[in-house]
Coordinates of C-alpha atoms and ligand atoms in Angstrom, one line a residue:
M529 CA -38.0 53.7 -32.1
L530 CA -39.9 55.8 -29.6
V531 CA -36.9 57.1 -27.7
A532 CA -33.8 58.9 -28.9
S533 CA -31.0 60.7 -27.1
K534 CA -30.3 64.4 -27.0
N535 CA -26.9 65.1 -25.5
G536 CA -27.0 61.7 -23.9
V537 CA -30.4 62.2 -22.3
R538 CA -33.5 60.1 -23.2
V539 CA -36.1 61.9 -25.2
D540 CA -39.6 60.5 -25.8
A541 CA -40.7 61.2 -29.4
R542 CA -43.9 62.6 -28.1
N543 CA -42.1 65.3 -26.1
A544 CA -39.3 65.9 -28.6
I545 CA -38.9 69.4 -30.0
R546 CA -38.8 69.6 -33.8
G547 CA -35.6 70.9 -35.3
E548 CA -33.5 69.8 -32.4
E549 CA -30.8 67.2 -32.9
H550 CA -31.7 63.7 -31.8
R551 CA -29.4 60.7 -32.1
C552 CA -29.9 57.0 -32.0
P553 CA -28.7 55.7 -28.6
A554 CA -27.1 52.6 -30.3
C555 CA -25.2 53.9 -33.3
N556 CA -25.3 57.6 -32.5
A557 CA -26.5 58.5 -36.0
E558 CA -28.8 61.5 -36.3
V559 CA -32.5 60.4 -36.4
V560 CA -35.6 62.1 -37.8
L561 CA -38.6 62.9 -35.7
K562 CA -41.8 61.5 -37.2
R563 CA -44.9 62.9 -35.6
G564 CA -48.4 63.5 -37.1
R565 CA -52.0 62.6 -36.8
R566 CA -51.8 59.1 -38.2
V567 CA -48.4 58.0 -36.8
I568 CA -47.2 57.0 -33.4
A569 CA -44.6 59.6 -32.7
H570 CA -41.2 58.0 -33.2
F571 CA -37.7 58.5 -34.6
A572 CA -36.4 57.1 -37.8
H573 CA -32.9 56.5 -39.1
K574 CA -32.0 58.1 -42.4
P575 CA -31.5 55.6 -45.2
P576 CA -29.4 53.5 -45.8
V577 CA -30.1 51.9 -42.4
D578 CA -27.3 49.8 -41.0
C579 CA -28.3 50.0 -37.3
S580 CA -30.4 47.1 -35.9
W581 CA -32.3 49.6 -33.8
G582 CA -33.6 51.1 -37.0
K583 CA -34.7 48.0 -38.7
G584 CA -37.9 45.9 -38.7
E585 CA -40.0 48.1 -36.5
T586 CA -43.7 48.0 -37.3
Y587 CA -46.6 50.3 -36.4
A588 CA -48.1 47.5 -34.4
H589 CA -45.0 47.1 -32.3
R590 CA -44.7 50.8 -31.6
H591 CA -48.3 51.0 -30.8
S592 CA -48.2 48.1 -28.4
K593 CA -45.3 49.6 -26.5
A594 CA -46.9 53.0 -26.1
L595 CA -50.3 51.4 -25.2
V596 CA -48.8 49.3 -22.3
A597 CA -46.5 52.1 -21.0
D598 CA -49.3 54.7 -21.1
A599 CA -51.7 52.4 -19.2
L600 CA -49.2 51.8 -16.5
K601 CA -48.4 55.5 -16.2
E602 CA -52.1 56.3 -16.1
R603 CA -52.2 54.3 -12.8
G604 CA -49.4 56.3 -11.4
L605 CA -46.8 53.6 -12.0
N606 CA -43.4 54.3 -13.3
A607 CA -43.0 53.0 -16.8
E608 CA -40.5 53.6 -19.7
V609 CA -40.6 52.4 -23.3
E610 CA -37.4 51.1 -24.8
F611 CA -35.5 51.0 -21.6
V612 CA -31.8 50.1 -21.9
V613 CA -30.6 47.2 -19.8
E614 CA -26.8 47.2 -20.2
T615 CA -26.4 43.4 -19.6
L616 CA -28.7 42.4 -22.5
M617 CA -27.0 41.1 -25.6
G618 CA -28.0 42.3 -29.0
D619 CA -30.8 44.8 -28.7
R620 CA -30.3 46.1 -25.2
R621 CA -33.7 47.7 -24.9
A622 CA -36.6 46.2 -22.9
D623 CA -39.8 47.1 -24.8
V624 CA -41.4 48.5 -21.6
M625 CA -39.8 48.6 -18.2
T626 CA -41.9 49.2 -15.1
W627 CA -41.3 49.0 -11.4
H628 CA -43.3 47.5 -8.6
P629 CA -44.7 50.5 -6.6
D630 CA -43.9 48.9 -3.2
T631 CA -40.7 46.8 -3.7
G632 CA -39.2 48.6 -6.7
Q633 CA -38.8 45.2 -8.4
A634 CA -38.0 45.9 -12.1
I635 CA -40.3 44.2 -14.6
A636 CA -39.4 44.0 -18.3
I637 CA -42.3 43.6 -20.7
E638 CA -41.3 42.1 -24.0
L639 CA -43.8 42.5 -26.8
Q640 CA -42.5 39.9 -29.2
H641 CA -43.8 41.1 -32.5
S642 CA -41.6 39.0 -34.7
T643 CA -40.2 35.5 -34.4
I644 CA -37.0 35.3 -32.3
D645 CA -34.8 32.3 -32.4
L646 CA -34.4 30.2 -29.2
D647 CA -30.7 31.0 -28.7
N648 CA -31.4 34.8 -28.6
L649 CA -34.6 34.3 -26.6
E650 CA -32.9 32.2 -24.0
A651 CA -29.8 34.5 -23.8
R652 CA -32.2 37.4 -23.1
A653 CA -34.1 35.4 -20.5
R654 CA -30.9 34.5 -18.8
A655 CA -29.7 38.1 -18.8
Y656 CA -32.9 39.3 -17.3
A657 CA -32.9 36.6 -14.7
S658 CA -29.3 37.3 -13.6
A659 CA -30.0 41.0 -13.4
G660 CA -32.9 40.3 -11.0
I661 CA -35.4 41.7 -13.5
A662 CA -38.7 40.0 -13.7
Q663 CA -39.7 39.2 -17.3
F664 CA -43.1 39.3 -19.0
W665 CA -43.2 37.8 -22.5
I666 CA -46.2 38.6 -24.7
G667 CA -46.7 37.1 -28.2
F668 CA -48.5 38.8 -31.1
L669 CA -51.6 37.3 -32.7
T670 CA -51.3 37.0 -36.5
K671 CA -54.1 37.9 -38.9
N672 CA -54.1 34.3 -40.1
A673 CA -54.5 32.9 -36.6
K674 CA -57.3 35.4 -35.8
N675 CA -59.2 34.4 -38.9
K676 CA -59.0 30.7 -37.9
A677 CA -60.4 31.3 -34.4
L678 CA -63.9 30.0 -33.8
P679 CA -66.1 30.4 -30.6
D680 CA -66.0 27.3 -28.5
G681 CA -69.4 27.8 -26.9
K682 CA -67.8 28.6 -23.5
N683 CA -67.0 32.3 -24.1
R684 CA -63.6 31.4 -25.5
W685 CA -62.2 31.2 -29.0
K686 CA -60.3 28.3 -30.3
I687 CA -58.0 27.6 -33.1
E688 CA -57.9 23.8 -33.6
Q689 CA -54.9 23.7 -35.8
Y690 CA -52.4 26.2 -34.7
S691 CA -48.8 26.0 -35.9
S692 CA -47.0 27.4 -32.9
Q693 CA -43.6 29.1 -33.3
P694 CA -40.8 27.8 -31.1
F695 CA -40.7 31.1 -29.2
E696 CA -44.4 30.8 -28.5
N697 CA -43.9 27.4 -27.0
W698 CA -41.1 28.9 -24.9
I699 CA -43.3 31.7 -23.6
S700 CA -46.0 29.2 -22.7
G701 CA -43.4 27.0 -20.9
F702 CA -41.9 30.0 -19.1
N703 CA -45.4 30.6 -17.6
M704 CA -45.3 27.1 -16.3
G705 CA -48.4 26.0 -18.2
K706 CA -50.6 28.6 -16.6
G707 CA -51.4 30.2 -19.9
F708 CA -49.7 33.2 -21.6
W709 CA -50.8 36.5 -23.2
M710 CA -51.0 37.5 -26.7
Y711 CA -51.4 41.0 -28.1
D712 CA -54.0 41.5 -30.8
P713 CA -52.7 44.3 -33.0
F714 CA -55.9 44.5 -35.0
E715 CA -58.0 45.5 -32.0
G716 CA -55.3 46.8 -29.7
C717 CA -56.3 44.3 -27.0
F718 CA -55.0 41.2 -25.2
W719 CA -56.0 37.6 -25.1
N720 CA -55.3 35.0 -22.4
C721 CA -54.0 32.0 -24.3
E722 CA -53.4 28.4 -23.6
F723 CA -51.9 25.6 -25.7
S724 CA -53.1 22.1 -25.6
D725 CA -52.4 19.0 -27.7
H726 CA -54.1 18.6 -31.0
H727 CA -55.2 15.1 -32.0
T728 CA -55.7 14.0 -35.6
W729 CA -57.8 11.0 -36.5
V730 CA -55.8 8.4 -38.4
V731 CA -58.3 7.0 -40.9
E732 CA -58.7 3.2 -40.9
T733 CA -57.3 1.5 -43.9
T734 CA -57.3 -2.2 -45.0
R735 CA -54.7 -3.8 -47.0
C736 CA -54.7 -7.3 -48.4
D737 CA -51.4 -9.1 -48.5
E738 CA -50.2 -11.6 -51.0
Y739 CA -51.8 -14.5 -49.1
G740 CA -55.2 -12.8 -49.1
E741 CA -55.0 -11.8 -45.5
E742 CA -56.4 -8.4 -44.5
H743 CA -54.4 -6.0 -42.4
Y744 CA -56.0 -3.1 -40.7
H745 CA -54.3 0.2 -39.9
G746 CA -55.5 3.4 -38.3
G747 CA -58.8 4.1 -36.7
Y748 CA -57.4 6.0 -33.7
W749 CA -56.5 9.5 -32.6
R750 CA -52.9 10.5 -32.7
K751 CA -51.2 13.5 -31.0
S752 CA -50.2 15.9 -33.7
K753 CA -46.6 17.0 -33.9
R754 CA -47.5 19.7 -36.4
W755 CA -50.4 21.4 -34.7
K756 CA -51.4 22.6 -31.3
E757 CA -54.8 23.8 -30.1
L758 CA -54.9 27.4 -29.0
T759 CA -57.7 28.5 -26.7
M760 CA -58.1 32.2 -26.2
S761 CA -60.1 34.0 -23.5
G762 CA -60.9 37.7 -24.0
P763 CA -60.4 40.1 -25.4
Y764 CA -59.1 42.2 -22.5
D765 CA -58.6 45.9 -22.6
I766 CA -55.2 46.9 -21.1
T767 CA -57.1 49.2 -18.6
N768 CA -58.6 46.0 -17.0
L769 CA -55.3 44.2 -16.7
K770 CA -52.9 44.3 -13.8
V771 CA -49.3 43.1 -13.8
K772 CA -48.7 40.2 -11.4
L773 CA -45.4 38.7 -10.4
F774 CA -44.6 35.0 -10.0
T775 CA -41.4 33.1 -9.3
R776 CA -39.8 30.2 -11.1
S777 CA -37.8 28.6 -8.3
K778 CA -35.6 26.4 -10.6
A779 CA -34.2 26.6 -14.1
F780 CA -35.6 24.0 -16.3
G781 CA -34.7 22.4 -19.6
T782 CA -35.9 19.9 -22.1
S783 CA -34.1 18.6 -25.2
R784 CA -35.3 21.7 -27.0
Y785 CA -36.0 24.5 -24.5
W786 CA -34.4 26.1 -21.5
W787 CA -35.9 28.4 -19.0
P788 CA -34.1 30.3 -16.2
A789 CA -35.0 30.4 -12.6
G790 CA -36.1 33.9 -11.5
R791 CA -39.1 36.2 -11.5
G792 CA -41.7 36.3 -14.2
A793 CA -44.7 38.5 -14.6
T794 CA -48.1 38.1 -16.2
F795 CA -51.4 39.8 -16.3
S796 CA -54.3 39.2 -13.9
Ligands
LIG174 ZN1 -29.0 53.5 -34.7

């Protein structure tokens, strides 16, 4: 984690003073400052780690949070990493919180570095919406996906057979089909992404029945349940991206997914 607490006050690992006592804001255990040339300054729990705030954090996740918050601050905006929102369930921290400079509208930026199940995701989305906080969900590109991407001849990259995670489908749906953003942890940049249906060719087959009659099957394209096509435009450097708000006027659900009404945010 990038932020710990010192006597109840938020301390950014970058500004923390070595030797002082820092505690985890969730479990109150003492945490250790890790800062050096090759690490993103952060705090670590001492093993054994029982606290969920001390588990599963990657360099890529830390880096993405710092990158986004720094870019916003660079522009004179107010931005905080790991900002606590009391009404969130589970991990109560928004990865990055920023505020619209004119209206003060709070915008939570969630850098979703690991899979999250739909129940948790939808509970989080609901909590943000009822708190009046705009939400901006960003996925993470995997090494495997990146290796499969090929140029499509129109300055975009395409993965013809992408096995999308349910939370990625949710993010795409939250943005109302207008594309969504993915963070590329290998280059430290962002891609504007879009899902479309993948079609597989069903090969024509002939079968002869017991009366010697031939039966034909296949010879057509079928929408794949397993794959989607992922088209990626970019890459974009964070310094060239602006946060833009949009409104979902109604909650919407399908048999599998549910999205709240409320404000969302994306890059433009
Ligand atoms: Zn803790």
